[in-house]
Coordinates of C-alpha atoms in Angstrom, one line a residue:
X1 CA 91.9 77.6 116.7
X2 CA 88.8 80.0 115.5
X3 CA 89.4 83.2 116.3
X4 CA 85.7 84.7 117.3
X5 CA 84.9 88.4 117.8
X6 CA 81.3 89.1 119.5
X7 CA 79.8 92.6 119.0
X8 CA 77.3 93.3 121.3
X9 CA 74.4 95.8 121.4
X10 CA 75.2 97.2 117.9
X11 CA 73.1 98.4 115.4
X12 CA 73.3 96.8 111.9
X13 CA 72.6 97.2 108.0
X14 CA 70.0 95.3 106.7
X15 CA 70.2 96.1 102.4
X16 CA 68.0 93.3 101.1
X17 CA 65.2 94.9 99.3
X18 CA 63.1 92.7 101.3
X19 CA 64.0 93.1 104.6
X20 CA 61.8 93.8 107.7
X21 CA 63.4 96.7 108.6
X22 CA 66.3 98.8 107.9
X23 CA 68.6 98.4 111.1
X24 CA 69.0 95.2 113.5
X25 CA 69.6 95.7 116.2
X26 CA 71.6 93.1 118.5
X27 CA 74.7 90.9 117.7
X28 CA 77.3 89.9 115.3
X29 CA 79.7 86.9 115.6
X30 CA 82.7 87.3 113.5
X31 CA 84.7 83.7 112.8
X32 CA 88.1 83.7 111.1
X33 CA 87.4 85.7 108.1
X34 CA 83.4 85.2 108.1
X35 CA 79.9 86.0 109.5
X36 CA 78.8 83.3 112.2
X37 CA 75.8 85.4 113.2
X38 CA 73.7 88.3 113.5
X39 CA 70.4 89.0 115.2
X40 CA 68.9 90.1 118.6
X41 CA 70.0 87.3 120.7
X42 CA 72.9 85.9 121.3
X43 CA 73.1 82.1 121.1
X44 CA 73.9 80.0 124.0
X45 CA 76.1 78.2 122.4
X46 CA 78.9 81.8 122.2
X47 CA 77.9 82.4 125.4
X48 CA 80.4 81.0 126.8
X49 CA 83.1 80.9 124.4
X50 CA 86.1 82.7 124.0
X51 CA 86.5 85.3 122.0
X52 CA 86.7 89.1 121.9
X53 CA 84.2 91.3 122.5
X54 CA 83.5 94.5 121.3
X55 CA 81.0 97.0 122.6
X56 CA 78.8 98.5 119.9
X57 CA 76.1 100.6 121.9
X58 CA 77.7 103.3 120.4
X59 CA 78.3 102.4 116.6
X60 CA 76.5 101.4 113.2
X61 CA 78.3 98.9 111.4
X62 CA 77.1 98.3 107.6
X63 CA 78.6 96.3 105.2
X64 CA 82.4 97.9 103.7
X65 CA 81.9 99.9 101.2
X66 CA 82.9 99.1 97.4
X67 CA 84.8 101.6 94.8
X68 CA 84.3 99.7 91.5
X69 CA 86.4 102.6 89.5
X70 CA 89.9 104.1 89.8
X71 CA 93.0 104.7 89.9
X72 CA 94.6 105.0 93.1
X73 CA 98.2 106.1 92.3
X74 CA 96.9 109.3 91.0
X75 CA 96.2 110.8 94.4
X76 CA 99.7 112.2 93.7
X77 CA 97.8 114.3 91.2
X78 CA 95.0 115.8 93.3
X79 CA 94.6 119.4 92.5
X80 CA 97.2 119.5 89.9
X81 CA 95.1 120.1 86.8
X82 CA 91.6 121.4 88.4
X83 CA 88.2 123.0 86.3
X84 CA 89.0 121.7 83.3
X85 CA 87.7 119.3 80.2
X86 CA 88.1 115.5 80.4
X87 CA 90.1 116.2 76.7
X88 CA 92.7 118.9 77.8
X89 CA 93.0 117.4 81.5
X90 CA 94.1 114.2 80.0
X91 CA 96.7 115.6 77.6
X92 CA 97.7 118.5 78.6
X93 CA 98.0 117.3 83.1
X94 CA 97.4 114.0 83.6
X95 CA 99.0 112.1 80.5
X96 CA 102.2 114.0 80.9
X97 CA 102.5 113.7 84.8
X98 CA 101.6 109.8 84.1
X99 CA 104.4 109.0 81.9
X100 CA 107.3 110.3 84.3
X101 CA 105.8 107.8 87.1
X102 CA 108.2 105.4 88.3
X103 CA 106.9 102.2 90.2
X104 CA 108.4 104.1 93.4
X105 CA 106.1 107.0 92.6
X106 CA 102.9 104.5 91.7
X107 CA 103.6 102.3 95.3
X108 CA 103.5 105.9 96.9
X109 CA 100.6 107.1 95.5
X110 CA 98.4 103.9 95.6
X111 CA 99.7 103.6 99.4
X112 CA 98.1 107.2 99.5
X113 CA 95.0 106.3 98.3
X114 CA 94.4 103.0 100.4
X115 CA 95.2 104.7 103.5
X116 CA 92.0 107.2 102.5
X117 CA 89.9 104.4 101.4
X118 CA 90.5 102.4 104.8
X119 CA 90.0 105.6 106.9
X120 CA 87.0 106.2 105.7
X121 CA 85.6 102.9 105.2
X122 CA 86.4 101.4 101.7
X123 CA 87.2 97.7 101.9
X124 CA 87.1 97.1 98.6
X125 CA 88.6 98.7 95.6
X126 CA 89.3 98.2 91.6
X127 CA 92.2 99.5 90.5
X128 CA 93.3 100.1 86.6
X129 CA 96.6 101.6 86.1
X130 CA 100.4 100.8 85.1
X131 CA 103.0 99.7 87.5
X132 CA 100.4 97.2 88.9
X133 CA 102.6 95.1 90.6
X134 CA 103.3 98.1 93.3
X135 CA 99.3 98.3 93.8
X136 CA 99.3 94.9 94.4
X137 CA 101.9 94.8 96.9
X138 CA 100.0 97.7 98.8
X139 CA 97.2 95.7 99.2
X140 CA 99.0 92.8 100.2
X141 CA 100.5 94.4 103.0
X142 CA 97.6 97.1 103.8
X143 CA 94.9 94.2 103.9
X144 CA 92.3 95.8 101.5
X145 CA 90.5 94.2 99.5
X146 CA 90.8 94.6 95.8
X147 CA 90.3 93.6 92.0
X148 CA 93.1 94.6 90.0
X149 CA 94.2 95.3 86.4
X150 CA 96.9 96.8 84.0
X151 CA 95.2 99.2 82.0
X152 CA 96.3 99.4 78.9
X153 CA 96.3 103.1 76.0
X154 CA 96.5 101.4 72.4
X155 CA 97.7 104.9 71.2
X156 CA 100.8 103.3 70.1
X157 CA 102.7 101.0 67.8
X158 CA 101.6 97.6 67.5
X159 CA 104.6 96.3 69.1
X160 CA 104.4 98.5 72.4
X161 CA 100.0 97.3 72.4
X162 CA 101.8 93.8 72.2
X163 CA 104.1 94.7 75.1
X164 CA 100.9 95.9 77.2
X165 CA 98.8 93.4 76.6
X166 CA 101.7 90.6 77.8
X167 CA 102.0 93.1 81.0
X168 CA 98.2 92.9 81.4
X169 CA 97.9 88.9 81.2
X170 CA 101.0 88.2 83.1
X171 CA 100.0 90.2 86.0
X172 CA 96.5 88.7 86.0
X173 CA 97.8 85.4 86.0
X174 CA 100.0 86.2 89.0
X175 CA 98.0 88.0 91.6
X176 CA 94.3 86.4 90.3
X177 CA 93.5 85.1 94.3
X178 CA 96.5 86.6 95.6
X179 CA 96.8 87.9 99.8
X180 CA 94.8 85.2 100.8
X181 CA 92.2 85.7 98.1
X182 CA 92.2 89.6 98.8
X183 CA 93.0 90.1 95.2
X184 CA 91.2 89.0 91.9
X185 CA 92.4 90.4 88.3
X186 CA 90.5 91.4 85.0
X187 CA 91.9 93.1 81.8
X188 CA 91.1 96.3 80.9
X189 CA 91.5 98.1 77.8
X190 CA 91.4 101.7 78.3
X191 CA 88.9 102.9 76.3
X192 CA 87.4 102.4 73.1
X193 CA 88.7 105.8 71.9
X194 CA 92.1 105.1 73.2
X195 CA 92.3 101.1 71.8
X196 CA 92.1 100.1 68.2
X197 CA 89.4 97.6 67.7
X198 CA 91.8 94.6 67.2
X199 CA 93.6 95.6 70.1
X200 CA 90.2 95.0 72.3
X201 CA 89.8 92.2 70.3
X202 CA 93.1 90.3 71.7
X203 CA 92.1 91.8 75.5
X204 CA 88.8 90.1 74.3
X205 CA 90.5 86.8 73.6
X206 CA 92.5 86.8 76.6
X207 CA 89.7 87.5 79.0
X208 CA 88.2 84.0 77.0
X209 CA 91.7 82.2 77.6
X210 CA 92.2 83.4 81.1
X211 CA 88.5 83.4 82.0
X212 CA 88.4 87.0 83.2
X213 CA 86.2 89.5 83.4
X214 CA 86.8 93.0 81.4
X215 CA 86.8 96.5 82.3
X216 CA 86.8 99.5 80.2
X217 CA 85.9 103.8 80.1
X218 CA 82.8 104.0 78.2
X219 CA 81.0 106.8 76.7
X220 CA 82.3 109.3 79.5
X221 CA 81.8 111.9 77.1
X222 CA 79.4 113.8 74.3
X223 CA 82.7 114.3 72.4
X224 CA 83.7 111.0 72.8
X225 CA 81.0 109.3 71.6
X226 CA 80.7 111.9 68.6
X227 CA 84.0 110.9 67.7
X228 CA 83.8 107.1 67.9
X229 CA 81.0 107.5 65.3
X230 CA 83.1 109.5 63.0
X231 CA 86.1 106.6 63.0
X232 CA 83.7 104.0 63.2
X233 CA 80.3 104.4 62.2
X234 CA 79.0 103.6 65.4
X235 CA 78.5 104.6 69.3
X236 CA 80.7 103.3 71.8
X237 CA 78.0 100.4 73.0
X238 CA 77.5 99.1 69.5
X239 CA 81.1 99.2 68.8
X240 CA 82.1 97.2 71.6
X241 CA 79.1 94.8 71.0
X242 CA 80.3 94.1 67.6
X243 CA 83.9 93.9 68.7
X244 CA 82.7 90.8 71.5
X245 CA 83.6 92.7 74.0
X246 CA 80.0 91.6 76.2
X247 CA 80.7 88.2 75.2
X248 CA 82.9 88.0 78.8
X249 CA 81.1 89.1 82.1
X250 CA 82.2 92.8 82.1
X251 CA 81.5 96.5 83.1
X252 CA 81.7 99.6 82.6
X253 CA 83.0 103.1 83.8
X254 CA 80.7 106.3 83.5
X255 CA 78.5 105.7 80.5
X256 CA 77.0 109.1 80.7
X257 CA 75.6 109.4 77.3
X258 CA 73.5 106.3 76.8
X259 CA 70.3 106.2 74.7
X260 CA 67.3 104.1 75.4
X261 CA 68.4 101.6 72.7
X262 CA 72.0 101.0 74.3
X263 CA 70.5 100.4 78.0
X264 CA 68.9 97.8 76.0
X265 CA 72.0 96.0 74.8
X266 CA 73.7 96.5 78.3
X267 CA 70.3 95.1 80.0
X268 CA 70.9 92.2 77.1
X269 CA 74.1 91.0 78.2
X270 CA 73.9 92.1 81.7
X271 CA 76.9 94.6 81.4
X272 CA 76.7 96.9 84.4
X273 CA 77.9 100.4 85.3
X274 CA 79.7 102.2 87.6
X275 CA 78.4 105.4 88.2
X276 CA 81.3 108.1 89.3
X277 CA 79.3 111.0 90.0
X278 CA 82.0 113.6 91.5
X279 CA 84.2 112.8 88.5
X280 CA 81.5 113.3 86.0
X281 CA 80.4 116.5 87.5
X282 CA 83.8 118.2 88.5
X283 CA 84.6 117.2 84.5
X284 CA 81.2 118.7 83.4
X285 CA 80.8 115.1 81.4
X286 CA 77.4 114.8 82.8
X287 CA 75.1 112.8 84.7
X288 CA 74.2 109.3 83.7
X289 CA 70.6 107.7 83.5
X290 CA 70.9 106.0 86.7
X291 CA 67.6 105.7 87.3
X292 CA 66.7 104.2 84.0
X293 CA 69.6 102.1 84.3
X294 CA 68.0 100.8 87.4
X295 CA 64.3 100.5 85.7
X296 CA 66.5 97.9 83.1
X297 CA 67.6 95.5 85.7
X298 CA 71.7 96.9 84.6
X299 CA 73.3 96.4 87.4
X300 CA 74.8 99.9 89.4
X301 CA 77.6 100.4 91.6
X302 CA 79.2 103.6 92.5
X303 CA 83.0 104.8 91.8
X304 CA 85.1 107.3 93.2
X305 CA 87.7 107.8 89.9
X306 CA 91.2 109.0 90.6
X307 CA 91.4 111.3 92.9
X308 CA 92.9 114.2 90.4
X309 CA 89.1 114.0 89.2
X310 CA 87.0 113.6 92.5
X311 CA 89.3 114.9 94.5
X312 CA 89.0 112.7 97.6
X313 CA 88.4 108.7 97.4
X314 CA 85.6 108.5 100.4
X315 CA 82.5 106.9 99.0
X316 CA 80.2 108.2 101.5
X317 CA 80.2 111.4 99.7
X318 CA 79.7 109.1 96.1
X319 CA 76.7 107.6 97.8
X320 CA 75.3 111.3 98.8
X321 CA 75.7 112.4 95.1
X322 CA 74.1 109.0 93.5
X323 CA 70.9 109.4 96.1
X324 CA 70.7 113.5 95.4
X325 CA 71.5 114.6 91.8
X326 CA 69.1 111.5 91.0
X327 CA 66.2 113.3 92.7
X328 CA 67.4 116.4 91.1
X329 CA 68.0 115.9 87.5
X330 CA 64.1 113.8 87.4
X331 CA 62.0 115.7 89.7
X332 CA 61.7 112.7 91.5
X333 CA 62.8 112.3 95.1
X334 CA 61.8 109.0 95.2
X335 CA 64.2 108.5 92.2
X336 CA 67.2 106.8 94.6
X337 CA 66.2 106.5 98.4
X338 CA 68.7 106.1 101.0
X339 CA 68.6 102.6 101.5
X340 CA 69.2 102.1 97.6
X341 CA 72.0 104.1 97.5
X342 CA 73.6 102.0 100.2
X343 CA 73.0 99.0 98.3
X344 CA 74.5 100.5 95.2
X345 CA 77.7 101.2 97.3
X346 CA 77.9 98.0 98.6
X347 CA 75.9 94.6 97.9
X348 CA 76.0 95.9 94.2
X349 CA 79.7 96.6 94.2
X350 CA 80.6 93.2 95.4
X351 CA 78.1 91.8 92.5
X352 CA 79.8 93.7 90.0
X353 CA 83.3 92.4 90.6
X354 CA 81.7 88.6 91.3
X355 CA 82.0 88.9 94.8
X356 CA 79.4 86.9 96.0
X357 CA 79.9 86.3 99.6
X358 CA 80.9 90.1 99.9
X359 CA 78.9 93.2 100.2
X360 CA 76.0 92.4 103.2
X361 CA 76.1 91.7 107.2
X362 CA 74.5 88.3 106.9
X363 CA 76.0 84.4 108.1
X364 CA 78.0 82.8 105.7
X365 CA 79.2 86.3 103.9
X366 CA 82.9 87.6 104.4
X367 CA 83.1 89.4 107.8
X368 CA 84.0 93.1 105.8
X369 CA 82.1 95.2 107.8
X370 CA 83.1 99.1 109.2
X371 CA 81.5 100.7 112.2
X372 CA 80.5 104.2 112.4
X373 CA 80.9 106.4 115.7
X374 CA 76.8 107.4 115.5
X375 CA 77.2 109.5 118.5
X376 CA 78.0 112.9 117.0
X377 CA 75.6 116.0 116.7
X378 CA 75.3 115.8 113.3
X379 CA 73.8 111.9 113.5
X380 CA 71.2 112.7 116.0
X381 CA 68.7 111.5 117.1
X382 CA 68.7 108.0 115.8
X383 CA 65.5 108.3 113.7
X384 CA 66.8 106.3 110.5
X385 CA 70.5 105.4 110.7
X386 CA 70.5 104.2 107.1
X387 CA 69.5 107.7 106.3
X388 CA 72.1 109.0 108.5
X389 CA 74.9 107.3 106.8
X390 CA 73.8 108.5 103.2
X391 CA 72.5 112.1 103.8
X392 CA 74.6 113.3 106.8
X393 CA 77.8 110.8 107.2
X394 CA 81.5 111.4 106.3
X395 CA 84.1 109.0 105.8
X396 CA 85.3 110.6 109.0
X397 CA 82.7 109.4 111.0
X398 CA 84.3 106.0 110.4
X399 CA 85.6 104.2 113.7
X400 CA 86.5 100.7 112.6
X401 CA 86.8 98.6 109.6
X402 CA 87.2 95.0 109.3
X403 CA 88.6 93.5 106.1
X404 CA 88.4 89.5 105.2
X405 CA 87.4 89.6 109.8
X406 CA 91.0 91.4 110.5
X407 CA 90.7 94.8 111.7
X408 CA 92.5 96.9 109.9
X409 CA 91.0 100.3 111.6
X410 CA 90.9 100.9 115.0
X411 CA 89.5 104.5 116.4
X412 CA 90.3 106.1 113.1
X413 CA 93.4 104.7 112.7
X414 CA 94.6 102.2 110.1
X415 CA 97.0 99.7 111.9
X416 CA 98.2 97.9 109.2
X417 CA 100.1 101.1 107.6
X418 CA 102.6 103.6 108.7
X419 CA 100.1 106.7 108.1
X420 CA 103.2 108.7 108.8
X421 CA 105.4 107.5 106.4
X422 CA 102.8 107.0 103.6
X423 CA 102.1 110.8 104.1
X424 CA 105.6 112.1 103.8
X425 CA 106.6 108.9 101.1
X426 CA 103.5 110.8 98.9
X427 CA 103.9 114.4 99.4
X428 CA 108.3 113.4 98.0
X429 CA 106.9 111.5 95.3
X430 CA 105.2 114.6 94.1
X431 CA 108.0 117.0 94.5
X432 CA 110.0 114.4 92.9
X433 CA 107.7 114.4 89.2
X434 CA 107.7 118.5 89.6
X435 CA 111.7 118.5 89.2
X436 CA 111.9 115.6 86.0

């Protein structure tokens, strides 16, 4: 039997660049897991029909939003190594923290993180990390969406890379459309100053076997790129063109420091970015040529990072950032309007991760949706509500959110998770790496 959900005098996200106007403003029909309708009138036809019904007079619902970048279990490293350089925060905080992490301490922190990212209106999230098996189970049971992969450091001997690569291809091949298609996989070689070349040039071959896409860091930093030149006689984009590494659909995190020619290559083999702009502020990496980027046709989505860099996972405060320091840095303030930025965090996320039925409030698309409580001070009056949610919206204005058409948020509150437990399970996890 269909299970049908009628919202009724909503307001609704319209993100294609050619829509008639911003908002809708009307009804949605929500069947099984998709989109049956949306527009001003409701069609005899539901009328009549049972279903649930759910009063939106009050609330703005837009498409879920979509983190293309992170690393979710280190939430249980937020605020331990603040104000410092990518370099020494890595090796001297976060790599030693990381290695003590059991996968009780990586289920704990990742349950951490999803519980934030439903809250405040992620539905979909990449992941990269160790102990993936433990993020995967989260988001089998939390009912998040996500794309998954072992992340692999080739700073080691070759028989441990071989080790890491067998732990990155078994686990794609054993979640890849996993919870009811919830979960897809890639592979993921760190970065190009952490991985050999021929150890990216086995995740290459695998991502060919498998038919995966790839993930990677990429030119996050100046010193970074400086010093893939010195062991390699090249920049990070030319290196990884050379190693094949665009031969598979594939993205990237950060690239910060890009020059005209290497948008080029990206624009070439339609690699796209995500852009993490708290993390590459807080970091003091940068700011990346979004907007030229965009001018290429190289796809953009928007990233939150771990949460030890950020230090919170709610993307309505990414898709603030992306739409101001853009206006900023070019002296343009038409350089990323509101209604872009949305798209960015959304329609393009999806995109980047092949999602293609995921990221807009149209028929036919998966019903991941979240409703925002719009009747609040700071959201008034209802001039541009699209505005409202990128200039003046929290993550705690969130209400509901709606994942594959279960709800998985009600009034604030994720239903699908013991918020208590994950809470106290987190905060023992930490205490438990401060005593090995």
């Amino acid at each position: 039997m269909t299970k049908r959900l009628i919202i009724r005098n909503g307001r609704f996200a319209q993100l294609r660049p050619d829509a008639a106007k911003s908002t809708l403003q009307g009804y949605m029909v929500v069947e099984d897991d998709r989109i049956a309708f949306i527009g001003e009138e409701l069609p005899s036809e539901y009328e009549t029909a049972e279903a649930e019904y759910l009063d939106g007079s009050r609330l703005f619902f837009m498409p879920g939003l979509v983190n293309t970048h992170g690393h979710a279990a280190m939430t249980l490293l937020r605020g331990y190594g603040d104000d410092m350089v990518l370099q020494q925060w890595l090796q001297e905080k976060m790599w030693p923290m990381e290695a003590k992490f059991t996968d009780q301490d990586v289920y704990a922190g990742t349950a951490l993180a999803v519980l934030e990212m439903l809250k405040t209106g992620t539905t979909t999230f990449v992941d990269m990390y160790d102990h993936m098996n433990e993020v995967a189970t989260v988001c089998e049971q939390s009912g998040i969406r996500a794309s998954l992969m072992r992340g692999a450091i080739g700073l080691c001997s070759e028989e441990v890379q071989q080790q890491k690569l067998n732990e990155a291809v078994l686990f794609a091949k054993d979640w890849n459309h996993a919870a009811d298609g919830r979960i897809t996989t890639m592979l993921a070689p760190h970065a190009p100053y952490t991985c050999p070349p021929a150890f990216i040039e086995k995740f290459v071959q695998a991502a060919h076997d498998l038919d995966l896409m790839l993930h990677t860091h990429m030119s996050e930093t100046a010193a970074e790129v400086e010093q893939n030149v010195t062991d390699y006689g090249l920049r990070p984009v030319t290196h990884l063109e050379k190693l094949g590494f665009f031969s598979r659909p594939s993205y990237v995190a950060h690239a910060v420091h890009l020059t005209d020619e290497e948008i080029e290559v990206l624009a070439k083999y339609n690699v796209g970015v995500s852009h993490n702009p708290a993390s590459n502020l807080k970091l003091a990496s940068g700011i990346a040529r979004v907007t030229d980027l965009l001018k290429a046709n190289v796809n953009v989505s928007i990233g939150t990072d771990g949460a030890a860099s950020n230090n919170n996972l709610d993307m309505f405060d990414e898709m603030r950032l992306t739409a101001l320091i853009h206006k900023g840095v070019s002296g343009d303030p038409t350089a990323v309007p509101a209604a872009e930025a949305m798209r960015i965090a959304t329609v393009n996320g999806a995109k980047m991760i092949q999602l293609q039925d995921v990221g807009l409030l149209e028929a036919g698309m998966k019903a991941d949706f979240i409703a925002i409580n719009i009747d609040q001070p700071h959201l008034l009056p209802h001039t541009d509500l699209v505005s409202h949610m990128v200039y003046a919206a929290t993550g705690r204005d969130v209400a509901h959110v709606f994942v594959d058409g279960k709800q998985v948020v009600k009034d604030g509150h994720c239903i699908t998770m013991d918020e208590e437990r994950v809470r106290y399970d987190a905060s023992q996890a930490f205490e438990g790496l401060l005593k090995r």
